[in-house]
């Protein structure tokens, strides 16, 4: 039998210690006795399990203020889905809390017995959510990417999540083998005429539920940082009244898509119709407040997963 590496063996021990602590409810002294190690070693193994993301903790009890904010947002915008999670003032991550909530909602849809089409956008928050998914078998479902998986330099886009999702769940998945933005409207139209792209566009239009990130604009926003737009293009776009984007589709303060040449270059699948499907925006933070507010106002999304601080600011607008 092949000998396990020291690293793998330590991760095995960490997983065992983490299970004993978080699932079995054992104390660190009890873990130490069970595994034949010192209490300090048991403590370090439990910490390692958390650090290596071997342990995923979700809180199922709703918090009153979050429920109140959620109910108010649902009433104001007629949302079909709303979830407001607690805020952590000391958090340095922009995905903590909502990534776990988005993962739980994605799992809820994937556990349905009847076949569904689940569409998904791209971005840091959605990637963090997909990383939280538990392995499952979903051969009855189809998962389609709304956005391209090719970067401006031809490399695979890092924050496209369709392939990570395919690793976590056993469902048919349909990537969009295009960039988020094409070099011209003519190039976009030519690419969209390809049969394989037409198939993805058609499946995306049938989505029962869609999860998208709501992106802010600016020279330090993802569209610029990831190389899809030059800083001068971004500045001109904002001067035209743009405040946010979803899957590359740029919209203004009223939450309507801008009549702008940039939108003519977007290769993404159009956002599925909200009159017959649920489109859930996922995002939080001061930088995204204006974009989220506009998306809600214009009905670009009819579902939202955010945190209590963002929800409070949205209700004050």
PDB file of C-alpha atoms in Angstrom:
ATOM      1  CA  UNK A   1       0.000   0.000   0.000  1.00  0.00           C
ATOM      2  CA  UNK A   2       1.310   3.446  -0.922  1.00  0.00           C
ATOM      3  CA  UNK A   3       2.363   5.508   2.076  1.00  0.00           C
ATOM      4  CA  UNK A   4       0.381   8.713   2.570  1.00  0.00           C
ATOM      5  CA  UNK A   5       2.334  11.941   2.412  1.00  0.00           C
ATOM      6  CA  UNK A   6       2.867  13.790   5.678  1.00  0.00           C
ATOM      7  CA  UNK A   7       0.676  16.615   4.383  1.00  0.00           C
ATOM      8  CA  UNK A   8      -2.196  14.311   3.437  1.00  0.00           C
ATOM      9  CA  UNK A   9      -1.935  12.473   6.731  1.00  0.00           C
ATOM     10  CA  UNK A  10      -2.105  15.740   8.658  1.00  0.00           C
ATOM     11  CA  UNK A  11      -5.156  16.848   6.679  1.00  0.00           C
ATOM     12  CA  UNK A  12      -6.804  13.499   7.441  1.00  0.00           C
ATOM     13  CA  UNK A  13      -6.149  14.081  11.145  1.00  0.00           C
ATOM     14  CA  UNK A  14      -7.458  17.657  10.864  1.00  0.00           C
ATOM     15  CA  UNK A  15     -10.643  16.451   9.157  1.00  0.00           C
ATOM     16  CA  UNK A  16     -11.161  13.830  11.872  1.00  0.00           C
ATOM     17  CA  UNK A  17     -10.578  16.365  14.651  1.00  0.00           C
ATOM     18  CA  UNK A  18     -12.864  18.886  12.947  1.00  0.00           C
ATOM     19  CA  UNK A  19     -15.630  16.304  12.613  1.00  0.00           C
ATOM     20  CA  UNK A  20     -15.321  15.303  16.253  1.00  0.00           C
ATOM     21  CA  UNK A  21     -15.463  18.948  17.375  1.00  0.00           C
ATOM     22  CA  UNK A  22     -18.153  20.443  15.100  1.00  0.00           C
ATOM     23  CA  UNK A  23     -20.327  17.433  14.277  1.00  0.00           C
ATOM     24  CA  UNK A  24     -19.937  15.048  17.205  1.00  0.00           C
ATOM     25  CA  UNK A  25     -19.765  17.900  19.739  1.00  0.00           C
ATOM     26  CA  UNK A  26     -16.682  16.550  21.499  1.00  0.00           C
ATOM     27  CA  UNK A  27     -14.420  18.790  23.608  1.00  0.00           C
ATOM     28  CA  UNK A  28     -10.776  19.264  22.752  1.00  0.00           C
ATOM     29  CA  UNK A  29      -9.815  17.106  25.754  1.00  0.00           C
ATOM     30  CA  UNK A  30     -12.069  14.337  24.454  1.00  0.00           C
ATOM     31  CA  UNK A  31     -10.620  14.675  20.949  1.00  0.00           C
ATOM     32  CA  UNK A  32      -7.116  14.436  22.379  1.00  0.00           C
ATOM     33  CA  UNK A  33      -8.008  11.247  24.270  1.00  0.00           C
ATOM     34  CA  UNK A  34      -9.770   9.715  21.246  1.00  0.00           C
ATOM     35  CA  UNK A  35      -6.891  10.435  18.853  1.00  0.00           C
ATOM     36  CA  UNK A  36      -4.111   9.779  21.354  1.00  0.00           C
ATOM     37  CA  UNK A  37      -2.599  13.256  21.100  1.00  0.00           C
ATOM     38  CA  UNK A  38      -2.110  16.222  23.397  1.00  0.00           C
ATOM     39  CA  UNK A  39      -4.829  18.829  23.938  1.00  0.00           C
ATOM     40  CA  UNK A  40      -2.631  21.433  22.225  1.00  0.00           C
ATOM     41  CA  UNK A  41      -2.297  19.179  19.173  1.00  0.00           C
ATOM     42  CA  UNK A  42      -6.051  18.654  19.107  1.00  0.00           C
ATOM     43  CA  UNK A  43      -6.596  22.422  19.212  1.00  0.00           C
ATOM     44  CA  UNK A  44      -4.137  22.945  16.351  1.00  0.00           C
ATOM     45  CA  UNK A  45      -5.822  20.251  14.243  1.00  0.00           C
ATOM     46  CA  UNK A  46      -9.250  21.808  14.723  1.00  0.00           C
ATOM     47  CA  UNK A  47      -7.815  25.199  13.703  1.00  0.00           C
ATOM     48  CA  UNK A  48      -6.165  23.599  10.665  1.00  0.00           C
ATOM     49  CA  UNK A  49      -9.475  22.053   9.623  1.00  0.00           C
ATOM     50  CA  UNK A  50     -11.050  25.507   9.576  1.00  0.00           C
ATOM     51  CA  UNK A  51      -8.070  27.160   7.846  1.00  0.00           C
ATOM     52  CA  UNK A  52      -8.044  24.514   5.085  1.00  0.00           C
ATOM     53  CA  UNK A  53     -11.812  24.914   4.586  1.00  0.00           C
ATOM     54  CA  UNK A  54     -12.434  21.306   5.587  1.00  0.00           C
ATOM     55  CA  UNK A  55     -15.175  22.590   7.883  1.00  0.00           C
ATOM     56  CA  UNK A  56     -18.081  24.679   6.595  1.00  0.00           C
ATOM     57  CA  UNK A  57     -20.435  26.162   9.168  1.00  0.00           C
ATOM     58  CA  UNK A  58     -23.892  27.546   8.365  1.00  0.00           C
ATOM     59  CA  UNK A  59     -26.260  29.176  10.832  1.00  0.00           C
ATOM     60  CA  UNK A  60     -29.890  28.214  10.210  1.00  0.00           C
ATOM     61  CA  UNK A  61     -31.533  30.493  12.792  1.00  0.00           C
ATOM     62  CA  UNK A  62     -32.773  33.753  11.217  1.00  0.00           C
ATOM     63  CA  UNK A  63     -31.896  36.994  12.997  1.00  0.00           C
ATOM     64  CA  UNK A  64     -34.764  39.384  13.682  1.00  0.00           C
ATOM     65  CA  UNK A  65     -33.316  42.573  12.199  1.00  0.00           C
ATOM     66  CA  UNK A  66     -32.253  40.715   9.052  1.00  0.00           C
ATOM     67  CA  UNK A  67     -35.796  39.379   8.661  1.00  0.00           C
ATOM     68  CA  UNK A  68     -37.215  42.906   9.070  1.00  0.00           C
ATOM     69  CA  UNK A  69     -34.902  44.372   6.448  1.00  0.00           C
ATOM     70  CA  UNK A  70     -35.660  41.490   4.114  1.00  0.00           C
ATOM     71  CA  UNK A  71     -39.415  41.906   4.479  1.00  0.00           C
ATOM     72  CA  UNK A  72     -39.139  45.660   3.829  1.00  0.00           C
ATOM     73  CA  UNK A  73     -37.034  45.155   0.690  1.00  0.00           C
ATOM     74  CA  UNK A  74     -39.369  42.438  -0.558  1.00  0.00           C
ATOM     75  CA  UNK A  75     -42.374  44.713  -0.137  1.00  0.00           C
ATOM     76  CA  UNK A  76     -40.695  47.730  -1.752  1.00  0.00           C
ATOM     77  CA  UNK A  77     -39.422  45.920  -4.841  1.00  0.00           C
ATOM     78  CA  UNK A  78     -41.800  42.950  -5.130  1.00  0.00           C
ATOM     79  CA  UNK A  79     -38.966  40.458  -4.768  1.00  0.00           C
ATOM     80  CA  UNK A  80     -39.531  36.742  -5.218  1.00  0.00           C
ATOM     81  CA  UNK A  81     -36.546  35.870  -3.045  1.00  0.00           C
ATOM     82  CA  UNK A  82     -34.710  37.848  -0.369  1.00  0.00           C
ATOM     83  CA  UNK A  83     -32.108  36.883   2.171  1.00  0.00           C
ATOM     84  CA  UNK A  84     -30.290  39.302   4.443  1.00  0.00           C
ATOM     85  CA  UNK A  85     -27.369  37.907   6.438  1.00  0.00           C
ATOM     86  CA  UNK A  86     -25.683  39.498   9.474  1.00  0.00           C
ATOM     87  CA  UNK A  87     -22.853  41.978   8.870  1.00  0.00           C
ATOM     88  CA  UNK A  88     -19.378  41.589  10.299  1.00  0.00           C
ATOM     89  CA  UNK A  89     -17.902  45.083  10.791  1.00  0.00           C
ATOM     90  CA  UNK A  90     -14.406  43.640  11.158  1.00  0.00           C
ATOM     91  CA  UNK A  91     -14.542  41.429   8.067  1.00  0.00           C
ATOM     92  CA  UNK A  92     -11.899  42.026   5.398  1.00  0.00           C
ATOM     93  CA  UNK A  93     -13.612  39.687   2.908  1.00  0.00           C
ATOM     94  CA  UNK A  94     -16.260  41.039   0.526  1.00  0.00           C
ATOM     95  CA  UNK A  95     -17.934  37.636   0.251  1.00  0.00           C
ATOM     96  CA  UNK A  96     -18.185  36.404   3.836  1.00  0.00           C
ATOM     97  CA  UNK A  97     -21.736  35.495   4.791  1.00  0.00           C
ATOM     98  CA  UNK A  98     -23.409  36.005   1.433  1.00  0.00           C
ATOM     99  CA  UNK A  99     -21.274  33.326  -0.250  1.00  0.00           C
ATOM    100  CA  UNK A 100     -22.544  30.774   2.266  1.00  0.00           C
ATOM    101  CA  UNK A 101     -26.133  32.010   1.869  1.00  0.00           C
ATOM    102  CA  UNK A 102     -25.905  31.862  -1.928  1.00  0.00           C
ATOM    103  CA  UNK A 103     -24.459  28.340  -1.740  1.00  0.00           C
ATOM    104  CA  UNK A 104     -27.362  27.208   0.450  1.00  0.00           C
ATOM    105  CA  UNK A 105     -29.908  28.666  -1.988  1.00  0.00           C
ATOM    106  CA  UNK A 106     -28.172  27.099  -4.993  1.00  0.00           C
ATOM    107  CA  UNK A 107     -28.218  23.746  -3.192  1.00  0.00           C
ATOM    108  CA  UNK A 108     -31.929  24.150  -2.430  1.00  0.00           C
ATOM    109  CA  UNK A 109     -32.666  24.471  -6.137  1.00  0.00           C
ATOM    110  CA  UNK A 110     -30.367  21.628  -7.120  1.00  0.00           C
ATOM    111  CA  UNK A 111     -32.047  19.270  -4.661  1.00  0.00           C
ATOM    112  CA  UNK A 112     -35.363  19.580  -6.538  1.00  0.00           C
ATOM    113  CA  UNK A 113     -36.494  16.292  -8.060  1.00  0.00           C
ATOM    114  CA  UNK A 114     -38.006  17.878 -11.177  1.00  0.00           C
ATOM    115  CA  UNK A 115     -35.565  19.033 -13.891  1.00  0.00           C
ATOM    116  CA  UNK A 116     -34.594  22.707 -13.857  1.00  0.00           C
ATOM    117  CA  UNK A 117     -32.289  25.010 -15.771  1.00  0.00           C
ATOM    118  CA  UNK A 118     -30.005  26.953 -13.430  1.00  0.00           C
ATOM    119  CA  UNK A 119     -28.121  29.863 -14.976  1.00  0.00           C
ATOM    120  CA  UNK A 120     -25.126  31.456 -13.319  1.00  0.00           C
ATOM    121  CA  UNK A 121     -23.036  34.545 -13.894  1.00  0.00           C
ATOM    122  CA  UNK A 122     -19.456  35.090 -12.906  1.00  0.00           C
ATOM    123  CA  UNK A 123     -17.379  36.944 -10.336  1.00  0.00           C
ATOM    124  CA  UNK A 124     -15.638  36.664  -7.021  1.00  0.00           C
ATOM    125  CA  UNK A 125     -18.747  36.264  -4.873  1.00  0.00           C
ATOM    126  CA  UNK A 126     -20.268  33.533  -7.012  1.00  0.00           C
ATOM    127  CA  UNK A 127     -16.959  31.684  -7.136  1.00  0.00           C
ATOM    128  CA  UNK A 128     -16.815  31.826  -3.339  1.00  0.00           C
ATOM    129  CA  UNK A 129     -20.375  30.482  -3.220  1.00  0.00           C
ATOM    130  CA  UNK A 130     -19.640  27.611  -5.598  1.00  0.00           C
ATOM    131  CA  UNK A 131     -16.601  26.716  -3.492  1.00  0.00           C
ATOM    132  CA  UNK A 132     -19.051  26.129  -0.621  1.00  0.00           C
ATOM    133  CA  UNK A 133     -21.279  23.660  -2.488  1.00  0.00           C
ATOM    134  CA  UNK A 134     -21.545  20.148  -1.143  1.00  0.00           C
ATOM    135  CA  UNK A 135     -20.996  17.313  -3.656  1.00  0.00           C
ATOM    136  CA  UNK A 136     -24.265  16.069  -5.117  1.00  0.00           C
ATOM    137  CA  UNK A 137     -25.674  14.095  -8.036  1.00  0.00           C
ATOM    138  CA  UNK A 138     -28.021  16.170 -10.229  1.00  0.00           C
ATOM    139  CA  UNK A 139     -28.277  14.420 -13.622  1.00  0.00           C
ATOM    140  CA  UNK A 140     -31.813  15.778 -14.139  1.00  0.00           C
ATOM    141  CA  UNK A 141     -30.702  19.426 -14.164  1.00  0.00           C
ATOM    142  CA  UNK A 142     -28.908  21.661 -16.635  1.00  0.00           C
ATOM    143  CA  UNK A 143     -26.504  24.405 -15.521  1.00  0.00           C
ATOM    144  CA  UNK A 144     -25.644  27.138 -18.016  1.00  0.00           C
ATOM    145  CA  UNK A 145     -23.121  29.962 -17.844  1.00  0.00           C
ATOM    146  CA  UNK A 146     -24.432  33.389 -18.799  1.00  0.00           C
ATOM    147  CA  UNK A 147     -20.968  34.827 -19.336  1.00  0.00           C
ATOM    148  CA  UNK A 148     -17.936  33.918 -21.356  1.00  0.00           C
ATOM    149  CA  UNK A 149     -15.042  31.931 -19.930  1.00  0.00           C
ATOM    150  CA  UNK A 150     -12.267  33.489 -22.005  1.00  0.00           C
ATOM    151  CA  UNK A 151     -10.155  36.406 -20.809  1.00  0.00           C
ATOM    152  CA  UNK A 152      -9.019  39.332 -22.979  1.00  0.00           C
ATOM    153  CA  UNK A 153      -5.675  37.609 -23.643  1.00  0.00           C
ATOM    154  CA  UNK A 154      -7.295  34.309 -24.640  1.00  0.00           C
ATOM    155  CA  UNK A 155      -6.670  32.612 -21.289  1.00  0.00           C
ATOM    156  CA  UNK A 156      -9.375  30.969 -19.195  1.00  0.00           C
ATOM    157  CA  UNK A 157     -11.227  33.543 -17.088  1.00  0.00           C
ATOM    158  CA  UNK A 158     -10.375  32.875 -13.434  1.00  0.00           C
ATOM    159  CA  UNK A 159     -13.722  33.900 -11.942  1.00  0.00           C
ATOM    160  CA  UNK A 160     -15.904  31.959 -14.379  1.00  0.00           C
ATOM    161  CA  UNK A 161     -17.563  29.379 -12.158  1.00  0.00           C
ATOM    162  CA  UNK A 162     -19.218  26.884 -14.512  1.00  0.00           C
ATOM    163  CA  UNK A 163     -16.333  24.406 -14.412  1.00  0.00           C
ATOM    164  CA  UNK A 164     -15.921  24.653 -10.627  1.00  0.00           C
ATOM    165  CA  UNK A 165     -19.628  23.969 -10.362  1.00  0.00           C
ATOM    166  CA  UNK A 166     -19.336  20.967 -12.643  1.00  0.00           C
ATOM    167  CA  UNK A 167     -16.701  19.532 -10.301  1.00  0.00           C
ATOM    168  CA  UNK A 168     -19.019  19.888  -7.313  1.00  0.00           C
ATOM    169  CA  UNK A 169     -22.246  18.582  -8.822  1.00  0.00           C
ATOM    170  CA  UNK A 170     -22.983  15.929 -11.401  1.00  0.00           C
ATOM    171  CA  UNK A 171     -25.254  17.855 -13.761  1.00  0.00           C
ATOM    172  CA  UNK A 172     -25.065  18.682 -17.434  1.00  0.00           C
ATOM    173  CA  UNK A 173     -23.318  22.018 -17.777  1.00  0.00           C
ATOM    174  CA  UNK A 174     -23.124  24.399 -20.688  1.00  0.00           C
ATOM    175  CA  UNK A 175     -20.267  26.929 -20.784  1.00  0.00           C
ATOM    176  CA  UNK A 176     -20.233  30.034 -22.966  1.00  0.00           C
ATOM    177  CA  UNK A 177     -16.931  29.715 -24.893  1.00  0.00           C
ATOM    178  CA  UNK A 178     -16.611  33.451 -25.533  1.00  0.00           C
ATOM    179  CA  UNK A 179     -15.126  36.512 -23.838  1.00  0.00           C
ATOM    180  CA  UNK A 180     -17.377  38.734 -21.712  1.00  0.00           C
ATOM    181  CA  UNK A 181     -16.859  41.574 -24.207  1.00  0.00           C
ATOM    182  CA  UNK A 182     -16.055  41.178 -27.890  1.00  0.00           C
ATOM    183  CA  UNK A 183     -13.914  43.663 -29.782  1.00  0.00           C
ATOM    184  CA  UNK A 184     -16.892  44.907 -31.790  1.00  0.00           C
ATOM    185  CA  UNK A 185     -20.622  44.453 -32.237  1.00  0.00           C
ATOM    186  CA  UNK A 186     -19.971  42.759 -35.569  1.00  0.00           C
ATOM    187  CA  UNK A 187     -17.686  40.188 -33.937  1.00  0.00           C
ATOM    188  CA  UNK A 188     -20.284  39.514 -31.229  1.00  0.00           C
ATOM    189  CA  UNK A 189     -23.026  38.980 -33.813  1.00  0.00           C
ATOM    190  CA  UNK A 190     -20.860  36.649 -35.876  1.00  0.00           C
ATOM    191  CA  UNK A 191     -19.943  34.554 -32.844  1.00  0.00           C
ATOM    192  CA  UNK A 192     -23.559  34.356 -31.715  1.00  0.00           C
ATOM    193  CA  UNK A 193     -24.486  32.824 -35.087  1.00  0.00           C
ATOM    194  CA  UNK A 194     -22.413  29.712 -34.324  1.00  0.00           C
ATOM    195  CA  UNK A 195     -24.631  26.695 -33.610  1.00  0.00           C
ATOM    196  CA  UNK A 196     -22.914  25.816 -30.336  1.00  0.00           C
ATOM    197  CA  UNK A 197     -23.399  29.389 -29.096  1.00  0.00           C
ATOM    198  CA  UNK A 198     -27.014  29.434 -30.253  1.00  0.00           C
ATOM    199  CA  UNK A 199     -27.639  26.328 -28.160  1.00  0.00           C
ATOM    200  CA  UNK A 200     -26.238  28.001 -25.023  1.00  0.00           C
ATOM    201  CA  UNK A 201     -28.228  31.180 -25.691  1.00  0.00           C
ATOM    202  CA  UNK A 202     -31.431  29.152 -26.012  1.00  0.00           C
ATOM    203  CA  UNK A 203     -30.813  27.196 -22.800  1.00  0.00           C
ATOM    204  CA  UNK A 204     -30.027  30.400 -20.906  1.00  0.00           C
ATOM    205  CA  UNK A 205     -33.344  31.900 -22.003  1.00  0.00           C
ATOM    206  CA  UNK A 206     -35.129  28.917 -20.410  1.00  0.00           C
ATOM    207  CA  UNK A 207     -33.558  29.388 -16.958  1.00  0.00           C
ATOM    208  CA  UNK A 208     -35.838  28.729 -14.006  1.00  0.00           C
ATOM    209  CA  UNK A 209     -33.440  30.442 -11.602  1.00  0.00           C
ATOM    210  CA  UNK A 210     -30.388  32.611 -12.182  1.00  0.00           C
ATOM    211  CA  UNK A 211     -27.636  33.705  -9.809  1.00  0.00           C
ATOM    212  CA  UNK A 212     -25.648  36.800 -10.779  1.00  0.00           C
ATOM    213  CA  UNK A 213     -23.150  39.133  -9.209  1.00  0.00           C
ATOM    214  CA  UNK A 214     -24.003  42.836  -9.251  1.00  0.00           C
ATOM    215  CA  UNK A 215     -20.892  44.751 -10.267  1.00  0.00           C
ATOM    216  CA  UNK A 216     -19.916  48.322  -9.522  1.00  0.00           C
ATOM    217  CA  UNK A 217     -18.170  50.539 -12.070  1.00  0.00           C
ATOM    218  CA  UNK A 218     -14.878  52.413 -11.822  1.00  0.00           C
ATOM    219  CA  UNK A 219     -11.276  52.059 -12.921  1.00  0.00           C
ATOM    220  CA  UNK A 220     -10.752  49.576 -10.072  1.00  0.00           C
ATOM    221  CA  UNK A 221     -13.923  47.587 -10.868  1.00  0.00           C
ATOM    222  CA  UNK A 222     -13.702  43.997 -12.200  1.00  0.00           C
ATOM    223  CA  UNK A 223     -14.365  44.947 -15.842  1.00  0.00           C
ATOM    224  CA  UNK A 224     -11.216  47.109 -15.748  1.00  0.00           C
ATOM    225  CA  UNK A 225      -9.097  45.035 -13.377  1.00  0.00           C
ATOM    226  CA  UNK A 226      -9.757  41.891 -15.427  1.00  0.00           C
ATOM    227  CA  UNK A 227      -8.800  43.731 -18.622  1.00  0.00           C
ATOM    228  CA  UNK A 228     -12.115  43.852 -20.472  1.00  0.00           C
ATOM    229  CA  UNK A 229     -12.308  47.660 -20.485  1.00  0.00           C
ATOM    230  CA  UNK A 230      -9.539  50.252 -20.565  1.00  0.00           C
ATOM    231  CA  UNK A 231      -9.664  52.990 -17.886  1.00  0.00           C
ATOM    232  CA  UNK A 232     -10.593  55.649 -20.451  1.00  0.00           C
ATOM    233  CA  UNK A 233     -13.441  53.467 -21.739  1.00  0.00           C
ATOM    234  CA  UNK A 234     -14.700  52.998 -18.181  1.00  0.00           C
ATOM    235  CA  UNK A 235     -14.538  56.750 -17.504  1.00  0.00           C
ATOM    236  CA  UNK A 236     -16.491  57.525 -20.673  1.00  0.00           C
ATOM    237  CA  UNK A 237     -19.041  54.860 -19.777  1.00  0.00           C
ATOM    238  CA  UNK A 238     -19.650  56.364 -16.355  1.00  0.00           C
ATOM    239  CA  UNK A 239     -19.935  59.840 -17.873  1.00  0.00           C
ATOM    240  CA  UNK A 240     -22.756  58.404 -19.990  1.00  0.00           C
ATOM    241  CA  UNK A 241     -24.686  57.597 -16.806  1.00  0.00           C
ATOM    242  CA  UNK A 242     -23.679  53.990 -16.166  1.00  0.00           C
ATOM    243  CA  UNK A 243     -23.710  52.890 -12.501  1.00  0.00           C
ATOM    244  CA  UNK A 244     -23.437  49.088 -12.573  1.00  0.00           C
ATOM    245  CA  UNK A 245     -23.225  45.913 -14.586  1.00  0.00           C
ATOM    246  CA  UNK A 246     -24.544  42.370 -14.491  1.00  0.00           C
ATOM    247  CA  UNK A 247     -22.734  39.785 -16.616  1.00  0.00           C
ATOM    248  CA  UNK A 248     -21.176  42.695 -18.520  1.00  0.00           C
ATOM    249  CA  UNK A 249     -24.551  44.296 -19.320  1.00  0.00           C
ATOM    250  CA  UNK A 250     -24.264  47.933 -18.244  1.00  0.00           C
ATOM    251  CA  UNK A 251     -27.194  49.877 -16.777  1.00  0.00           C
ATOM    252  CA  UNK A 252     -27.936  53.360 -15.472  1.00  0.00           C
ATOM    253  CA  UNK A 253     -29.546  54.870 -12.369  1.00  0.00           C
ATOM    254  CA  UNK A 254     -32.987  53.726 -13.507  1.00  0.00           C
ATOM    255  CA  UNK A 255     -31.847  50.113 -13.736  1.00  0.00           C
ATOM    256  CA  UNK A 256     -32.346  49.978 -17.507  1.00  0.00           C
ATOM    257  CA  UNK A 257     -29.704  48.853 -19.974  1.00  0.00           C
ATOM    258  CA  UNK A 258     -27.863  51.783 -21.513  1.00  0.00           C
ATOM    259  CA  UNK A 259     -28.092  52.452 -25.223  1.00  0.00           C
ATOM    260  CA  UNK A 260     -24.319  52.423 -25.524  1.00  0.00           C
ATOM    261  CA  UNK A 261     -21.743  50.801 -27.854  1.00  0.00           C
ATOM    262  CA  UNK A 262     -20.313  48.790 -24.918  1.00  0.00           C
ATOM    263  CA  UNK A 263     -23.583  46.867 -24.540  1.00  0.00           C
ATOM    264  CA  UNK A 264     -23.439  46.060 -28.250  1.00  0.00           C
ATOM    265  CA  UNK A 265     -20.160  44.199 -27.578  1.00  0.00           C
ATOM    266  CA  UNK A 266     -21.409  42.107 -24.643  1.00  0.00           C
ATOM    267  CA  UNK A 267     -21.258  38.421 -25.569  1.00  0.00           C
ATOM    268  CA  UNK A 268     -23.096  37.211 -22.474  1.00  0.00           C
ATOM    269  CA  UNK A 269     -26.452  35.469 -22.586  1.00  0.00           C
ATOM    270  CA  UNK A 270     -29.193  38.090 -22.032  1.00  0.00           C
ATOM    271  CA  UNK A 271     -30.473  38.136 -18.448  1.00  0.00           C
ATOM    272  CA  UNK A 272     -33.409  35.674 -18.390  1.00  0.00           C
ATOM    273  CA  UNK A 273     -36.906  37.221 -18.380  1.00  0.00           C
ATOM    274  CA  UNK A 274     -37.961  38.111 -14.852  1.00  0.00           C
ATOM    275  CA  UNK A 275     -41.679  37.695 -15.564  1.00  0.00           C
ATOM    276  CA  UNK A 276     -41.332  33.906 -15.533  1.00  0.00           C
ATOM    277  CA  UNK A 277     -38.080  33.179 -13.703  1.00  0.00           C
ATOM    278  CA  UNK A 278     -36.141  34.233 -10.622  1.00  0.00           C
ATOM    279  CA  UNK A 279     -32.952  36.255 -11.087  1.00  0.00           C
ATOM    280  CA  UNK A 280     -31.106  36.542  -7.783  1.00  0.00           C
ATOM    281  CA  UNK A 281     -28.457  39.224  -7.396  1.00  0.00           C
ATOM    282  CA  UNK A 282     -25.679  38.509  -4.907  1.00  0.00           C
ATOM    283  CA  UNK A 283     -23.630  41.365  -3.480  1.00  0.00           C
ATOM    284  CA  UNK A 284     -22.858  43.612  -0.538  1.00  0.00           C
ATOM    285  CA  UNK A 285     -20.827  46.638   0.440  1.00  0.00           C
ATOM    286  CA  UNK A 286     -20.792  50.385   0.054  1.00  0.00           C
ATOM    287  CA  UNK A 287     -19.159  50.247  -3.383  1.00  0.00           C
ATOM    288  CA  UNK A 288     -22.025  48.147  -4.736  1.00  0.00           C
ATOM    289  CA  UNK A 289     -24.944  49.983  -3.106  1.00  0.00           C
ATOM    290  CA  UNK A 290     -25.653  52.268  -6.060  1.00  0.00           C
ATOM    291  CA  UNK A 291     -25.510  49.376  -8.539  1.00  0.00           C
ATOM    292  CA  UNK A 292     -27.729  47.112  -6.402  1.00  0.00           C
ATOM    293  CA  UNK A 293     -30.254  49.921  -5.840  1.00  0.00           C
ATOM    294  CA  UNK A 294     -30.475  50.602  -9.582  1.00  0.00           C
ATOM    295  CA  UNK A 295     -30.815  46.894 -10.433  1.00  0.00           C
ATOM    296  CA  UNK A 296     -33.686  46.612  -7.945  1.00  0.00           C
ATOM    297  CA  UNK A 297     -35.370  49.781  -9.186  1.00  0.00           C
ATOM    298  CA  UNK A 298     -35.279  48.689 -12.815  1.00  0.00           C
ATOM    299  CA  UNK A 299     -36.294  45.116 -12.105  1.00  0.00           C
ATOM    300  CA  UNK A 300     -33.093  43.660 -13.520  1.00  0.00           C
ATOM    301  CA  UNK A 301     -33.172  41.312 -10.545  1.00  0.00           C
ATOM    302  CA  UNK A 302     -36.197  40.028  -8.634  1.00  0.00           C
ATOM    303  CA  UNK A 303     -34.217  38.336  -5.889  1.00  0.00           C
ATOM    304  CA  UNK A 304     -31.398  39.502  -3.639  1.00  0.00           C
ATOM    305  CA  UNK A 305     -28.870  38.029  -1.211  1.00  0.00           C
ATOM    306  CA  UNK A 306     -27.024  40.726   0.742  1.00  0.00           C
ATOM    307  CA  UNK A 307     -26.009  41.695   4.273  1.00  0.00           C
ATOM    308  CA  UNK A 308     -27.831  43.781   6.876  1.00  0.00           C
ATOM    309  CA  UNK A 309     -25.648  46.877   6.482  1.00  0.00           C
ATOM    310  CA  UNK A 310     -26.242  46.998   2.719  1.00  0.00           C
ATOM    311  CA  UNK A 311     -29.954  46.285   3.211  1.00  0.00           C
ATOM    312  CA  UNK A 312     -30.206  49.167   5.684  1.00  0.00           C
ATOM    313  CA  UNK A 313     -28.604  51.582   3.226  1.00  0.00           C
ATOM    314  CA  UNK A 314     -30.847  50.359   0.393  1.00  0.00           C
ATOM    315  CA  UNK A 315     -33.915  51.058   2.507  1.00  0.00           C
ATOM    316  CA  UNK A 316     -32.682  54.591   3.279  1.00  0.00           C
ATOM    317  CA  UNK A 317     -32.374  55.543  -0.394  1.00  0.00           C
TER     318      UNK A 317
END
